[in-house]
Short mmCIF file of N, CA and C in Angstrom, two decimals:
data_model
loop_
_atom_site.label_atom_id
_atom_site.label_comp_id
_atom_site.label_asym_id
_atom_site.label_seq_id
_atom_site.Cartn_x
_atom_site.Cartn_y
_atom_site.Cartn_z
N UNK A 1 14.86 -63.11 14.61
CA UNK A 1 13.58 -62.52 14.90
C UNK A 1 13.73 -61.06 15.31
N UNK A 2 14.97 -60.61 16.13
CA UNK A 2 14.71 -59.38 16.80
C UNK A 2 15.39 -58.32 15.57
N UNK A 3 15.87 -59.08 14.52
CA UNK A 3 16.58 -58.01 13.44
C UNK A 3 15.12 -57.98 12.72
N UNK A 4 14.65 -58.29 12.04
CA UNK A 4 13.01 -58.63 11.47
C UNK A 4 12.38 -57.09 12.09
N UNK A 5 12.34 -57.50 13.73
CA UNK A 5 11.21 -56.66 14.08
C UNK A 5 11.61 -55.19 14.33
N UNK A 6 13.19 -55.12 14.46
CA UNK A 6 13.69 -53.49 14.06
C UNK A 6 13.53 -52.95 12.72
N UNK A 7 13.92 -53.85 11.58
CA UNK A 7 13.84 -52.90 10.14
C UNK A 7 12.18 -53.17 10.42
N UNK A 8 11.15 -53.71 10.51
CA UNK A 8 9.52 -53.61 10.60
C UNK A 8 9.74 -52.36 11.12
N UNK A 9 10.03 -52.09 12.30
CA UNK A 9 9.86 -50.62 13.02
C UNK A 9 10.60 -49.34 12.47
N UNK A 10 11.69 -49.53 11.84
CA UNK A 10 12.48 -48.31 11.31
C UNK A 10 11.54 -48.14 9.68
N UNK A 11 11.04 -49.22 8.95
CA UNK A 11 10.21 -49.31 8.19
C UNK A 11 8.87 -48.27 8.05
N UNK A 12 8.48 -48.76 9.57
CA UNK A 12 7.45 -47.68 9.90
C UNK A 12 7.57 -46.12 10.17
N UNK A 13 8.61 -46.53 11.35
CA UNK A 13 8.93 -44.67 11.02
C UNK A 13 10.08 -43.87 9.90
N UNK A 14 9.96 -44.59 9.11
CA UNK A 14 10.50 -43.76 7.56
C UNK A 14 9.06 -43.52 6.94
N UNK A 15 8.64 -44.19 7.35
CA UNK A 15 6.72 -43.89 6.52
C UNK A 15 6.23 -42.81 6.85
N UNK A 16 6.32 -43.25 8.06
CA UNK A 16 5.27 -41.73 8.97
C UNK A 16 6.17 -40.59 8.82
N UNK A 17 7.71 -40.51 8.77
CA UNK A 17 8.26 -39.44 8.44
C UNK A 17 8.14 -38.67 7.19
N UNK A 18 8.32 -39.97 5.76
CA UNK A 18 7.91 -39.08 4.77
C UNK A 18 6.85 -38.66 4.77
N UNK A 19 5.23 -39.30 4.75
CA UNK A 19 3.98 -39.10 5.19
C UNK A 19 4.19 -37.27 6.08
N UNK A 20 4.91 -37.23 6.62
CA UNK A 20 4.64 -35.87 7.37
C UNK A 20 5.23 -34.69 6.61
N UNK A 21 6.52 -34.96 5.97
CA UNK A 21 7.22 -34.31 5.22
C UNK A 21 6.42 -33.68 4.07
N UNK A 22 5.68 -34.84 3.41
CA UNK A 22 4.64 -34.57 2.61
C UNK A 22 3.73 -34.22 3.00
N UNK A 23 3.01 -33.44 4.00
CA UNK A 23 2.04 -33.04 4.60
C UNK A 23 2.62 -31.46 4.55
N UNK A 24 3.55 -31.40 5.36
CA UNK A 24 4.11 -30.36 5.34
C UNK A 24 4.73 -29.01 4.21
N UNK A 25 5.11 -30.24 3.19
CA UNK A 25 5.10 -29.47 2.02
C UNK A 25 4.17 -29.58 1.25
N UNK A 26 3.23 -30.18 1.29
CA UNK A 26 1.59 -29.51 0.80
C UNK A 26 1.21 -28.54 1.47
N UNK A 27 0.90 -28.25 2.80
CA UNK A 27 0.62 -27.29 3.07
C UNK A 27 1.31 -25.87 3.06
N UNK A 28 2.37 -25.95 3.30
CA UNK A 28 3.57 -24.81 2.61
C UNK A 28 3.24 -24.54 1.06
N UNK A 29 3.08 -25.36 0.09
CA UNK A 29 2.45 -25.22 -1.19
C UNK A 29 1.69 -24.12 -1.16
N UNK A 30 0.49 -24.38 -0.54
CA UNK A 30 -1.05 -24.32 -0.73
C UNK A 30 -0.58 -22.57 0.45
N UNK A 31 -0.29 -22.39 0.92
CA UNK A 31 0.20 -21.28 1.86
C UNK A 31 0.71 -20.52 0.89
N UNK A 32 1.59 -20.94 0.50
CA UNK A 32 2.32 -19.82 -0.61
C UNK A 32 1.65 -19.95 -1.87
N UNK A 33 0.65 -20.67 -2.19
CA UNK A 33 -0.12 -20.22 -3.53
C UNK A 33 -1.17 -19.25 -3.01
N UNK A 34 -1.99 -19.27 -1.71
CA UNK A 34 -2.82 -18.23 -1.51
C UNK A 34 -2.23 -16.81 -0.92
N UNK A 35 -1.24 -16.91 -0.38
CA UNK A 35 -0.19 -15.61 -0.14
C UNK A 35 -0.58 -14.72 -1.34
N UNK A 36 -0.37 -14.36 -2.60
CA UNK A 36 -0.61 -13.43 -3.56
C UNK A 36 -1.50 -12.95 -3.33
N UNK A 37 -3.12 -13.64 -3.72
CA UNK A 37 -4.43 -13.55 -3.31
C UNK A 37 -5.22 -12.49 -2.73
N UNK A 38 -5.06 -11.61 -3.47
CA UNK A 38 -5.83 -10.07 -2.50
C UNK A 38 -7.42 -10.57 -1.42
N UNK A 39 -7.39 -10.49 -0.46
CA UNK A 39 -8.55 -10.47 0.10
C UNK A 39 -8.62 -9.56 0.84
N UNK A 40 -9.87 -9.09 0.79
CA UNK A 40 -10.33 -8.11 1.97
C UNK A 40 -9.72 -6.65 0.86
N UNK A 41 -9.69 -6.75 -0.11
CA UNK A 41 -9.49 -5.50 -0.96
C UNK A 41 -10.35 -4.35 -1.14
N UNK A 42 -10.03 -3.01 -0.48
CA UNK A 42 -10.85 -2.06 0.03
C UNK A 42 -10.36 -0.64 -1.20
N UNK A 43 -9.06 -0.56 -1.56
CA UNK A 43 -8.81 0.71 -2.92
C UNK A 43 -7.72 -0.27 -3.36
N UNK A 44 -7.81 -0.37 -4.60
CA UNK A 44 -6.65 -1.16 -5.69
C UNK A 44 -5.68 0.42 -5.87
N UNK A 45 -4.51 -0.15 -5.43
CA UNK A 45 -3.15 0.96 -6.47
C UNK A 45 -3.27 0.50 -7.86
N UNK A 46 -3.36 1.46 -8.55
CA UNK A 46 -2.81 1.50 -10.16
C UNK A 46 -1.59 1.82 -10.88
N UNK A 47 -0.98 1.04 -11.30
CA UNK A 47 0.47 1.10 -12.24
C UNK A 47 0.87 1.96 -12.57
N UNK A 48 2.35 2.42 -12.45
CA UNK A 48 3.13 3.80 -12.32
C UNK A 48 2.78 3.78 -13.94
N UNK A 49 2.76 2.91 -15.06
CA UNK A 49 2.80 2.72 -16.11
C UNK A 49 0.81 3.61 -16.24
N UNK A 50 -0.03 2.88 -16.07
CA UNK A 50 -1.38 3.64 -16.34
C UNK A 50 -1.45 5.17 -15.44
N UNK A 51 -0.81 5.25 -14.60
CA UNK A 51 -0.93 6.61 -14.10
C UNK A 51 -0.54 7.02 -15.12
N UNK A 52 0.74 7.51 -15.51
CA UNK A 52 1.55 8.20 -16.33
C UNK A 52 0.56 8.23 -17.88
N UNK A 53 -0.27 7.21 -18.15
CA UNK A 53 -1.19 7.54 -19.06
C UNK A 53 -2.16 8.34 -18.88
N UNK A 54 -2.46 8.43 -17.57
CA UNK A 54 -3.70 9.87 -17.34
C UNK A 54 -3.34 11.27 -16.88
N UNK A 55 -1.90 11.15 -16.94
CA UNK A 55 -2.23 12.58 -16.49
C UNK A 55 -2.11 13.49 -17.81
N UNK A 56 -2.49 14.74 -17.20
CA UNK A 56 -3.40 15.81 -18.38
C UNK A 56 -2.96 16.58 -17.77
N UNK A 57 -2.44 18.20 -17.92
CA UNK A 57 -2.09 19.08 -17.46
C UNK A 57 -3.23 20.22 -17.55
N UNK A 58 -3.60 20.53 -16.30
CA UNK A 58 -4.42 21.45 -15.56
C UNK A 58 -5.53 20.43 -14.95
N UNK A 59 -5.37 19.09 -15.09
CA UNK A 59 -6.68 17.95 -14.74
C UNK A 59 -5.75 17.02 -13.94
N UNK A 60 -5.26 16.40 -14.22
CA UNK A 60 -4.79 15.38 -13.67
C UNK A 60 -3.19 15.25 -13.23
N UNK A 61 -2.50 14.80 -12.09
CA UNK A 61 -1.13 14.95 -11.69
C UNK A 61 -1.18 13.89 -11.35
N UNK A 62 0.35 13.40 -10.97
CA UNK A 62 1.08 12.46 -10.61
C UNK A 62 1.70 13.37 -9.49
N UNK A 63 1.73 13.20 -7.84
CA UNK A 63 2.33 13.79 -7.11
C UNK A 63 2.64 12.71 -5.84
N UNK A 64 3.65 13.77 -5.17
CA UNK A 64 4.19 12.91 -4.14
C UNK A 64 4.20 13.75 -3.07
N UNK A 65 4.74 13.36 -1.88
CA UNK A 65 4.93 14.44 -0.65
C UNK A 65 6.26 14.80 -0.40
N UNK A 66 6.36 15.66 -0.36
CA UNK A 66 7.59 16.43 0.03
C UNK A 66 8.22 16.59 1.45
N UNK A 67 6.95 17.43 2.33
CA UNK A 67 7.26 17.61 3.74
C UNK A 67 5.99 16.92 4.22
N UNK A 68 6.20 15.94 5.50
CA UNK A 68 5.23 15.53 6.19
C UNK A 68 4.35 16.16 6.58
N UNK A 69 4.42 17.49 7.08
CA UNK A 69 3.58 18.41 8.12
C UNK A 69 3.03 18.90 7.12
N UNK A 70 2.89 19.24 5.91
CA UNK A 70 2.38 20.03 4.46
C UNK A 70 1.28 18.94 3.98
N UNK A 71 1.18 17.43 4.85
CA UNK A 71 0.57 16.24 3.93
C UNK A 71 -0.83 17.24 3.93
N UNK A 72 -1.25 17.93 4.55
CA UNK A 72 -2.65 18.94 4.38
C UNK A 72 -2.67 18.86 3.26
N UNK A 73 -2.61 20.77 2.74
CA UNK A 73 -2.75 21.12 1.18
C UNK A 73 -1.53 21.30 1.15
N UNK A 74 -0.67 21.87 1.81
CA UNK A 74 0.87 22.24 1.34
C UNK A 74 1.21 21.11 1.49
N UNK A 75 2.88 20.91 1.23
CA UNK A 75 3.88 20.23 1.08
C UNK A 75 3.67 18.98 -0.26
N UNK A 76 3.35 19.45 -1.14
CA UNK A 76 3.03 18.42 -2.38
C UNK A 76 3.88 18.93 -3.63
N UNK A 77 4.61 18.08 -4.82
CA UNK A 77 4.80 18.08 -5.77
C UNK A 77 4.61 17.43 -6.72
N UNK A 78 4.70 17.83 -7.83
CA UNK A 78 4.86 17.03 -8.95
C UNK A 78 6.00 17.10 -9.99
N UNK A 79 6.24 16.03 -10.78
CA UNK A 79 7.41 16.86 -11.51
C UNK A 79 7.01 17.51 -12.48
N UNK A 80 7.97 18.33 -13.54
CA UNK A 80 7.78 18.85 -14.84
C UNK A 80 9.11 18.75 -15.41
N UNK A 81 8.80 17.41 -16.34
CA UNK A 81 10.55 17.47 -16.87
C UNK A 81 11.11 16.80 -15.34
N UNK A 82 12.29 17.27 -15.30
CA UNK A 82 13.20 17.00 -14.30
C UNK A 82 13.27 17.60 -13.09
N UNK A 83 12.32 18.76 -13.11
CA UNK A 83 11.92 19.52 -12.34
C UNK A 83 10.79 19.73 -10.94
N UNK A 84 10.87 19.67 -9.95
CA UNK A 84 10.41 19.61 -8.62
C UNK A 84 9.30 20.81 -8.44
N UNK A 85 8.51 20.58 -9.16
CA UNK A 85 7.30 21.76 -9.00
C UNK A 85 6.12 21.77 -7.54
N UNK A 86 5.81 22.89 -6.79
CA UNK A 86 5.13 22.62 -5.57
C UNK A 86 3.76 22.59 -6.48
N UNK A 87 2.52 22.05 -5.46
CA UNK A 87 1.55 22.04 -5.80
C UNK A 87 0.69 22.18 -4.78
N UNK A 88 -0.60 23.05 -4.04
CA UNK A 88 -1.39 22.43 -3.35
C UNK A 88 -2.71 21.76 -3.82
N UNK A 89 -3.14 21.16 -2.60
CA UNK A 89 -4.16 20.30 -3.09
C UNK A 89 -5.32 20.24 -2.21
N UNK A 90 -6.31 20.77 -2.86
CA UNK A 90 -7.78 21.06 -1.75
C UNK A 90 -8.90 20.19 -2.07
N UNK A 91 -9.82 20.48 -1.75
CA UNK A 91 -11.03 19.27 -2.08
C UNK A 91 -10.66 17.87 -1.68
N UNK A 92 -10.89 16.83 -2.65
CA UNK A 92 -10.67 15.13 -1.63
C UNK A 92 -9.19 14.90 -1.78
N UNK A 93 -8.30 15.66 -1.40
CA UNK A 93 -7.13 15.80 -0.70
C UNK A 93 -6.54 14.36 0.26
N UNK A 94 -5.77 13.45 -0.57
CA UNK A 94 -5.94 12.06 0.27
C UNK A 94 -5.56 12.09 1.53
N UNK A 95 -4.38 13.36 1.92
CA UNK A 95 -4.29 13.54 3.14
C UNK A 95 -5.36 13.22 4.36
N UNK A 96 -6.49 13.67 3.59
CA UNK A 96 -8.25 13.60 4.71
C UNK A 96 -8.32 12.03 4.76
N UNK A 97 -8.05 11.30 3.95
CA UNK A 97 -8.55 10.22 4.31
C UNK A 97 -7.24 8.73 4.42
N UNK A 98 -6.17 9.56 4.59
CA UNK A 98 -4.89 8.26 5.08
C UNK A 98 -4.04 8.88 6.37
N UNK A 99 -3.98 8.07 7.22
CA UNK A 99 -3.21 8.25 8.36
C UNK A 99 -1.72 8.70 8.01
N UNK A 100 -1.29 8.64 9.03
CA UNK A 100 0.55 9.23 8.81
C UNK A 100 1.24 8.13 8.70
N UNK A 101 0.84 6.49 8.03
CA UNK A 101 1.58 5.99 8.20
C UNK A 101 1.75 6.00 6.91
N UNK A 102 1.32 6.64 5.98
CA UNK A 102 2.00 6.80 4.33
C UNK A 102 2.43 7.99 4.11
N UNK A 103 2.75 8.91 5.16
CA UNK A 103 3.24 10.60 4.94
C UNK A 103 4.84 10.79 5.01
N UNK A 104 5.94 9.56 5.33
CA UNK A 104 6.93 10.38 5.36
C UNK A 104 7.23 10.89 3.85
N UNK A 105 8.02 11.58 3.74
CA UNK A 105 8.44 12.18 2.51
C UNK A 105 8.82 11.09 1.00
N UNK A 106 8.29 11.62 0.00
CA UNK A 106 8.78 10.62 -0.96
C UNK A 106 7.99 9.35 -0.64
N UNK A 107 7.33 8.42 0.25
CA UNK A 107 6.68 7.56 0.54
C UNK A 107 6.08 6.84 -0.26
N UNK A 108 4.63 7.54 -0.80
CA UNK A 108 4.27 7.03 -1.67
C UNK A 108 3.64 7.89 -2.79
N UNK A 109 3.40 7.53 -4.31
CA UNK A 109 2.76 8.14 -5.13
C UNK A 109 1.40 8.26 -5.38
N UNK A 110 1.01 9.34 -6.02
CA UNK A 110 -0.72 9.67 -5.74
C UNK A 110 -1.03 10.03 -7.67
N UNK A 111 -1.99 9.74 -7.80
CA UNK A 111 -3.12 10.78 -8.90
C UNK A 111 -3.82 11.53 -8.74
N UNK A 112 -3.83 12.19 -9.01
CA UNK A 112 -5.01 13.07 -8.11
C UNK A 112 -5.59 13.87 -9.86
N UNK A 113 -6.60 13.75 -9.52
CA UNK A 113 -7.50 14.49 -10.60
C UNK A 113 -8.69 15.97 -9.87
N UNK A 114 -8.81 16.40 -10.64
CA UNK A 114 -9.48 17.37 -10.53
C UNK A 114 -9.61 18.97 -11.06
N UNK A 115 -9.16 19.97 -11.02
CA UNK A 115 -9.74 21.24 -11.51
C UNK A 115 -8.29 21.92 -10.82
N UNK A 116 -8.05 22.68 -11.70
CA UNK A 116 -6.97 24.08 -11.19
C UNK A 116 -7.70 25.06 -10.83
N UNK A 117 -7.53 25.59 -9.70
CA UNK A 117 -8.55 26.50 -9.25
C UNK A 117 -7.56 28.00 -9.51
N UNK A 118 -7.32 28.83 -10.95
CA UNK A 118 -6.88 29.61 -11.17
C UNK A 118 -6.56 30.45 -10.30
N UNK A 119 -8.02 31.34 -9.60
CA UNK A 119 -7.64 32.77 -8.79
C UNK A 119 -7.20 31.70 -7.57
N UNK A 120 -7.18 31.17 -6.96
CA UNK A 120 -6.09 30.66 -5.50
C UNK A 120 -4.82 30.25 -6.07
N UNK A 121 -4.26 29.76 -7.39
CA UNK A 121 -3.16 29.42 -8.06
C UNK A 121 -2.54 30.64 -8.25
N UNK A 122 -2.65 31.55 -8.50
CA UNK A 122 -2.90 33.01 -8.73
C UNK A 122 -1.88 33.79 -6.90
N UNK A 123 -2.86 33.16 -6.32
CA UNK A 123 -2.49 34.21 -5.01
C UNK A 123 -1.32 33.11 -4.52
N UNK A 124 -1.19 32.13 -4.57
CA UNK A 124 0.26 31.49 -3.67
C UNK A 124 1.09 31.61 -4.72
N UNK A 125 0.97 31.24 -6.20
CA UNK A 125 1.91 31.65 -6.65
C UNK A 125 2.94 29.90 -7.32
N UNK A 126 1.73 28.80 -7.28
CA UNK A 126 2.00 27.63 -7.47
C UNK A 126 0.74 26.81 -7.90
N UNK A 127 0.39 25.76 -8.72
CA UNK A 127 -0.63 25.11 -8.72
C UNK A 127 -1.52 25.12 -7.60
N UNK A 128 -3.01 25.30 -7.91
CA UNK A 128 -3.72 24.84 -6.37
C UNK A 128 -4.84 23.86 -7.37
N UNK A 129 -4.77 22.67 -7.08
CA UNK A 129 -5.63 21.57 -7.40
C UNK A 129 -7.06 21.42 -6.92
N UNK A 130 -8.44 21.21 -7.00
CA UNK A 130 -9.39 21.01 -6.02
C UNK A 130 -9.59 19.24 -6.62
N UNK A 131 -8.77 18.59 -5.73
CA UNK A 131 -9.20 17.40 -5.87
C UNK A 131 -10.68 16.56 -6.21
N UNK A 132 -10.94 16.02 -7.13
CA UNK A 132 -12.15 15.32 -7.19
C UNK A 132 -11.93 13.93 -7.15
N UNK A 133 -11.16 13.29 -7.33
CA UNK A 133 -10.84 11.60 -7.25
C UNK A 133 -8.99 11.62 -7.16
N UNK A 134 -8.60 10.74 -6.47
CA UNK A 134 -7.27 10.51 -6.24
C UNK A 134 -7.03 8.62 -6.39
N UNK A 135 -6.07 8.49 -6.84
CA UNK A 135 -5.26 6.81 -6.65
C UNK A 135 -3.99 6.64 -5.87
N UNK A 136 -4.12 5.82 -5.44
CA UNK A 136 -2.30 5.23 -4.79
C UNK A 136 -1.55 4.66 -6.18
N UNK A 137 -0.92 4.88 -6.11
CA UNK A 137 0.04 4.46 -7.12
C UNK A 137 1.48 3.20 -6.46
N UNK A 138 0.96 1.64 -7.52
CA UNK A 138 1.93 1.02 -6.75
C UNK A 138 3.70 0.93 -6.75
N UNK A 139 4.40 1.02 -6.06
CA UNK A 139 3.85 -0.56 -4.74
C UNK A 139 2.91 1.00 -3.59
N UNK A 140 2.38 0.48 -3.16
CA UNK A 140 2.19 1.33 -1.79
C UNK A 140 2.96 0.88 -0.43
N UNK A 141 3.43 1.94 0.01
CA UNK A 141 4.12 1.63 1.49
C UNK A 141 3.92 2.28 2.43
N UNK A 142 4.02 1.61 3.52
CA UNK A 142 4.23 1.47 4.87
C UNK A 142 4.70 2.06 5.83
N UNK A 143 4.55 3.03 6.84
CA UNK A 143 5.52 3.13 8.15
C UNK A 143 5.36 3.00 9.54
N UNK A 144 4.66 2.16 10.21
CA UNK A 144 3.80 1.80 11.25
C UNK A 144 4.51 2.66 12.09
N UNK A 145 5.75 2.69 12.30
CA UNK A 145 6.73 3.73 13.56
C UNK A 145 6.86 2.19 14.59
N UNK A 146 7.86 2.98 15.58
CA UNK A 146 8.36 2.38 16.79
C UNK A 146 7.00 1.79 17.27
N UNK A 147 7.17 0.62 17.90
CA UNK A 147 6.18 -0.05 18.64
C UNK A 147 5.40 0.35 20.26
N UNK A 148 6.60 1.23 20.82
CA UNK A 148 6.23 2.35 21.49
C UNK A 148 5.03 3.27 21.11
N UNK A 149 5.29 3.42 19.75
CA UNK A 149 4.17 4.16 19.50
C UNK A 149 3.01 4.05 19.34
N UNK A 150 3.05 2.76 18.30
CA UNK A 150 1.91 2.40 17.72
C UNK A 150 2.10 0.67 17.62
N UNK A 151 1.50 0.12 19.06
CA UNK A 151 1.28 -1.55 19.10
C UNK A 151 1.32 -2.68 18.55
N UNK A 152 0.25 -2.32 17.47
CA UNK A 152 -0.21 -3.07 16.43
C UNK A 152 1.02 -2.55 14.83
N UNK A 153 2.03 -3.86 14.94
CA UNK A 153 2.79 -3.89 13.79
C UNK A 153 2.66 -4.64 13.16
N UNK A 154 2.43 -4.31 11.34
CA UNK A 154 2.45 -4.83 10.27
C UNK A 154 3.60 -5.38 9.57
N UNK A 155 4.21 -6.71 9.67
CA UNK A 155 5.34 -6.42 9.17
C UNK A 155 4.93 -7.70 7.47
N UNK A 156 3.79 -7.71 7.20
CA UNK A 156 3.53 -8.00 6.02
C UNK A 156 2.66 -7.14 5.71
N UNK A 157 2.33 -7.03 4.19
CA UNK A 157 1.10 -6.00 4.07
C UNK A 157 1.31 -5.89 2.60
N UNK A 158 -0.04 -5.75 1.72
CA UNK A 158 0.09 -5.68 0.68
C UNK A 158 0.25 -3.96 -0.34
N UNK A 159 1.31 -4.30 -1.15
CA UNK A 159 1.74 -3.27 -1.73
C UNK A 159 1.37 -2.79 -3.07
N UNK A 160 -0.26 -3.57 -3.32
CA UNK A 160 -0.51 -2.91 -4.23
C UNK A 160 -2.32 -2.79 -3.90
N UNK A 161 -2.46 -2.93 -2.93
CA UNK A 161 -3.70 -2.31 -2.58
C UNK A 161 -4.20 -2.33 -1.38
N UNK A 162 -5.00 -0.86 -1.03
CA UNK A 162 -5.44 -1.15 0.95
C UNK A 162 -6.34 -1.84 1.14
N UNK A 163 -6.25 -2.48 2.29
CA UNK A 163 -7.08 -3.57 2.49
C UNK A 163 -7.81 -3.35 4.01
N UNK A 164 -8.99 -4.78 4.04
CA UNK A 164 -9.77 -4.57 5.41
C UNK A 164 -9.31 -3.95 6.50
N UNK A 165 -7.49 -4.20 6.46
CA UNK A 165 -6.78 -3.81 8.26
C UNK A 165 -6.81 -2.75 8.21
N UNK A 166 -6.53 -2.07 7.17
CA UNK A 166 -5.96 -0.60 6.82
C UNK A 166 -7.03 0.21 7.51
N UNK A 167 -8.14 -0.43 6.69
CA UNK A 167 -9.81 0.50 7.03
C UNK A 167 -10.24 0.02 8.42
N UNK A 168 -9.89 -0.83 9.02
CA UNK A 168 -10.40 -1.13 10.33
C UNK A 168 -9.41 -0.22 11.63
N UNK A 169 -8.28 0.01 11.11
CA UNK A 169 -7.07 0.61 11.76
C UNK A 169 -6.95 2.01 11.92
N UNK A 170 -7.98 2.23 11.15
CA UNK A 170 -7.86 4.37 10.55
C UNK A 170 -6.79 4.60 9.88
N UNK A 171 -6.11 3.95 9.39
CA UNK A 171 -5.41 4.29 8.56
C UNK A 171 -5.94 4.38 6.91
N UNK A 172 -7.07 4.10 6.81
CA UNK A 172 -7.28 4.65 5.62
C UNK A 172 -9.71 5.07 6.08
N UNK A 173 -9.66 6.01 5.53
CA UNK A 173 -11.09 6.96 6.50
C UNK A 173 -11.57 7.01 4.80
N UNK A 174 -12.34 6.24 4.16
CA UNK A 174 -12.87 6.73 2.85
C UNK A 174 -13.87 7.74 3.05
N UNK A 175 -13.90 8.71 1.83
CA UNK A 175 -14.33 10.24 2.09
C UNK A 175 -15.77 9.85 1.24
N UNK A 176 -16.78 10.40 2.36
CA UNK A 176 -18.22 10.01 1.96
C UNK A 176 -18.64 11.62 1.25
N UNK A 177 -19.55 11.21 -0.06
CA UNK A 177 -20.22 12.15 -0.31
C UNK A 177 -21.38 13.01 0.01
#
């Protein structure tokens, strides 16, 4: 009788164990199928591949940052060829509307469209752009800094478009007309 009523009981808890196991990896499933899932999507990045289809020379660039403190209008390039060309960039200048946590150097890539403004191209002596529409170009990244600095750390985040936190955080200020 008392061997009976142990395998009954070890019976039971092999049940409830797989039963949980299988709970567990359904929900791990279902976790990592909605993980991809953009929500709360506020500017989509566009493909280094479709950028590179729009740009137009005197309209449209592909640029990056060079020097942090330049993220203004200075410190911008683009290439030409193999070549490291400066550029500034005035009008909707994404600088105005993304925090410093996408400014260190090289960071991330931009489009920027708009107009060569000749006579100011003229006086520096380098492209001067007047921005009218700009893109992130993916992946987009990240640099929250030391936690000293700045509290609130992201250590997931999506890299191909800004989202609700971004805009709730100031890290991204969309530029009203």
């Amino acid at each position: 009788m008392e061997k009976s009523k142990k395998i009954k009981v070890l019976d039971v808890l092999l049940v409830i164990i797989t039963l949980t196991g299988v709970f567990i990896l359904l929900y791990i499933f279902f976790m990592l199928k909605n993980l991809d899932k953009p929500y709360n999507v506020v500017l989509p990045a566009i493909s280094r591949a479709h950028a590179e289809g729009m740009v137009k020379e005197n309209e449209c660039y592909i640029v990056r940052l060079e020097e942090p403190d330049g993220m203004g209008i200075g410190g911008w390039y683009y290439m030409d060829g193999r070549k490291k060309k400066s550029m500034r960039l005035g009008g909707r200048n994404p600088a105005l509307e993304l925090s410093n946590i996408f400014q260190d150097p090289d960071r991330n890539t931009f489009l920027v469209k708009g107009r060569i403004d000749e006579e100011r191209s003229q006086q520096i002596g380098c492209p001067a752009l007047n921005v009218e529409s700009w893109y992130l170009v993916a992946p987009i990244k990240r640099d929250y800094g030391p936690r000293d600095y700045r509290d609130e750390q992201r250590w997931f985040y999506p890299e191909d478009y800004l989202d609700l936190y971004d805009l709730e955080q100031g890290d991204y200020t969309p530029f009203e007309d």
